[in-house]
Amino acid sequence: MHFFAFPFRTVLLAAALLAAPGATAIAQTPAQVPAPLAAPSAPALQISWEVRNRFRLFREERDFKLQAEALAGRSILAAEEMLATQSDGRGWARNTVGRLCIDAAGRVSRPCTRDGVKEDYLAPVDHAVSVRLAGAVPVGAVCAWSFDDGDPPQQSTADCSEPINLRVRYGRTTAVTVDVSGGSETVQHVTGEIAVRDVLIAGLGDSIASGEGNPDRPVALSDEGFCFRSYLGGASSTYFRPSRANFKGGRACDSDGNSLQNWQRAGAQWFNPACHRSLYSYQTRAAIALAVQNPQIAVTYLPLACTGATIAEGLFGAQRARECVVGKNGLTCQGTVNAQIAELREAMAAATQRQPSRQLDLVLLSVGANDINFSGLVADVILESGTERTLSRRTGVLGTVDEARATLRTELPQGFSRLRQALKPLVGGDLSRVIYVSYGNPALVGGAPCPGGRAGFDIHPSFGADPQRLAEVANFVQNEFLPQIKNLAQCSGGVLCGDRRADRMTFVDQHQAEFANHGFCARADSDPAFDRQCFSPTGDSFVADIVAGASNPLACGQGASDFRAYAPRARWIRDANDSYFAAMTYPQAAKSTNQPTDIHDATWGVLSALYGGAIHPTAEGHAAMADAALPAITSVLGLVPADAAVISAPLAPVTQDQAQ
C-alpha cells in the first residue's frame, strides 16, 4: 500500500505547481515510475532426506505408508476414523498384526528382519533412508551422488528426479554431496548431512496403556447362538448369545464340554495375548504419529503395558497372564507375565551392551486404576442379580467407593513414590521424560453421569448399570481419583516428593474434556446401523426363548456377524455388549485347577462379557488420548521439524593443473 501511495502524492503535487498562477514553466522529466518487481528467484537446489519405515515395530514399509497417508494433514482421531471407514469397521490392524517385530509369545523380536534386512531392534547399527534433490531441478539433469561417513564413500549416478535409497550408519554423520549437471547449464555442487536420531520409547502401565478392548483382529462372530448357564443352575437358567464363527464344537449347554481348544482357535487376536496389547492403544498410536510427523528420526517402541497391572503386581512384580498363545499344536500358556520394570531394565542392559551410548528417551505411563480396584467398582455397578451379587461379594469381586478412597489416600501415594524412584535412573534422573497420560471418565455424557439401565449391558441376564451406584462411582472418579492422580504425577496438592522439580512427571489430561461427551452411554444418529437397530436402548437386545435363541439370539433378527468393532460411533468407551462382540475373551492363563471344565460354564458367561475390555476406551478414544499426548512427547524430546543445513553453489572452474 505505501509503495503505491508515495508516487501518487508526488504526481498530485507537480500538477498543482504547474496549474498555479504565475507558475514558471519547468522542463518535464520522465515520470518517477517504480521499478517493476523482480521475478521470484527459483528455489535453490537442496538435499532432502527421510528415514524409511521409521516406526520400527513395523516389519514392512507398506504398513508405515498406510499410517503416513492416513495422518497426512489429519489428527490421529481423524486418521483412525478414516481408516475405520476404509476397512468397513473391521479395523486396519487386522492385517498389520502379522507383520510386526513381535514373536509368537508377544515379545519384541531381537533381531528383527525389516524390509528384508536383519536389524538389532533395540540397538540398530544403521537405518534405511531415502535421499532426493529438491528445488528447481532441471529437466533431464543427472546427479552424481557421494555419501561419506568416514569409511570409503558410497557413490551413485542417476537421473536427478529419482530418489537414492541407502543405509546410513547410526551414531555417525554422513556427509552428502551431489554434482548436478543439466545440458548447457552450469554444474551445481550441493552439500548436506544425514544424521538419524533414533528415539527409544517404552510404554508402561495397565489395560488403558495396553489397549484392552481393541483386539488387533476382532473375534469373528457366528449368527447362531451359543449356550451359557447362569449361576442359578437348572434348565430354565440357560441363555443364548452369539457364537464364535468357525467353532466346530457343541453349542448347546448339554453338549460335550471338552471343546475348549477348538473354541480358543476361533478367538480374537492380540499382538500380545498374555497382556492384551493392541496396536490401537494410545501409546502405540502416539509413537506411530511421532514417526510420521518427524521424517528424520526413527522410533524404536518397546510395548510393555499389561492389562490388569497394578504398581505392585505388574510394574514391580509378576502378574497373571490374560490369555494363552494359540498355536497349531494347542495352547501355550506362560501363566505369568514378568514385571514391566524388570523387563525394561533387561531391555536397556541388552541395548547398552551392544551400543553403550543407547539411552531411554521417553516413557509413556498410565497406571493406578487397578490399584484402587476399579474393576471391583464396575462390578458393583453392573451386577444386579441377587445371586450373582452375593457370590461376587463372597469371592471379593465387588469393590466399594469407600475402599477405593482409602487406597487412593494411603497405598497409591506409596506406590507412586516407589515407582518414581525406580524410573528415575532409567530416564537419566529426569522424570519429566516420563509422560503420564491420565484416564478419561468412562461414565459421562454431556458432562454428567450416564443414566444407567440395561442398555449396553444386556449381554448377560444379571447385568445392568444401577443409576445410584453409577453416579457415585462417576463422581468419585471425576472429583477424587483423577485430581489425585494428577497430584501424584506432578508432586502437587500436598504430595511429598524428594525433589519437586526433578520428580515431576509430564502430565497429560487434555483429552478428558472430550471424554465427558463420549461415555459408554453416548448415542448418536450417526452410530452404525447395527448398533441402532440391534442394541436396544431398553436392554432387550436378545431373544429370551432358548429354542429361538439357538438359531439367532438377536431380537432385531440380524446376524451378529454384521457387528463392526471399529466403526466410528458416539461412545468412546466399550460397554459390556461391545466387549463380548469385539473380543469374547475366555481368560485361559490361570492355574488349570481354577479353570472351568465346561466352556458353557456360568463363570465364562460373565468373563466373556467383561474381560474383552468392558469400560475401556475404543480405538477412537485411544486416538483422542494419543492426540493429547503427542504435543507433550514432541516437547519433551525437543523435536522441531527442520531440514538439514544445505549449501548450494556452482562448481568452481577447473584449472589446468586440476585437469592434468
Short mmCIF file of C-alpha atoms in Angstrom, two decimals, residues 50-58 64 67-68 71 114 197 199 201 284-301 630 633-634 637 639:
data_model
loop_
_atom_site.label_atom_id
_atom_site.label_comp_id
_atom_site.label_asym_id
_atom_site.label_seq_id
_atom_site.Cartn_x
_atom_site.Cartn_y
_atom_site.Cartn_z
CA GLU A 50 13.95 -39.01 5.32
CA VAL A 51 14.09 -42.28 7.23
CA ARG A 52 12.12 -45.05 5.59
CA ASN A 53 9.69 -47.23 7.56
CA ARG A 54 10.69 -45.24 10.61
CA PHE A 55 8.23 -46.79 13.08
CA ARG A 56 10.48 -49.73 13.72
CA LEU A 57 7.86 -52.08 15.16
CA PHE A 58 6.57 -52.46 11.60
CA PHE A 64 4.02 -47.43 7.78
CA GLN A 67 -0.37 -44.71 8.56
CA ALA A 68 1.55 -41.87 6.91
CA LEU A 71 -2.17 -38.96 9.06
CA ARG A 114 12.60 -55.45 8.46
CA ARG A 197 18.13 -39.72 15.55
CA VAL A 199 14.22 -42.31 19.69
CA ILE A 201 10.23 -45.09 23.80
CA THR A 284 1.27 -47.17 20.04
CA ARG A 285 -0.77 -44.62 18.09
CA ALA A 286 1.18 -41.69 19.53
CA ALA A 287 4.51 -43.39 18.74
CA ILE A 288 3.38 -44.04 15.15
CA ALA A 289 2.27 -40.42 14.72
CA LEU A 290 5.58 -39.18 16.14
CA ALA A 291 7.43 -41.15 13.46
CA VAL A 292 5.12 -39.91 10.70
CA GLN A 293 5.48 -36.25 11.67
CA ASN A 294 9.27 -36.30 12.01
CA PRO A 295 10.82 -37.66 8.80
CA GLN A 296 14.41 -37.54 10.05
CA ILE A 297 14.00 -39.65 13.17
CA ALA A 298 13.34 -43.34 13.76
CA VAL A 299 11.08 -44.51 16.57
CA THR A 300 12.02 -47.68 18.42
CA TYR A 301 8.97 -48.53 20.50
CA LEU A 630 1.67 -36.17 21.08
CA ILE A 633 6.04 -36.14 23.56
CA THR A 634 7.34 -33.75 20.91
CA LEU A 637 12.05 -34.81 23.04
CA LEU A 639 11.78 -32.11 18.33
#
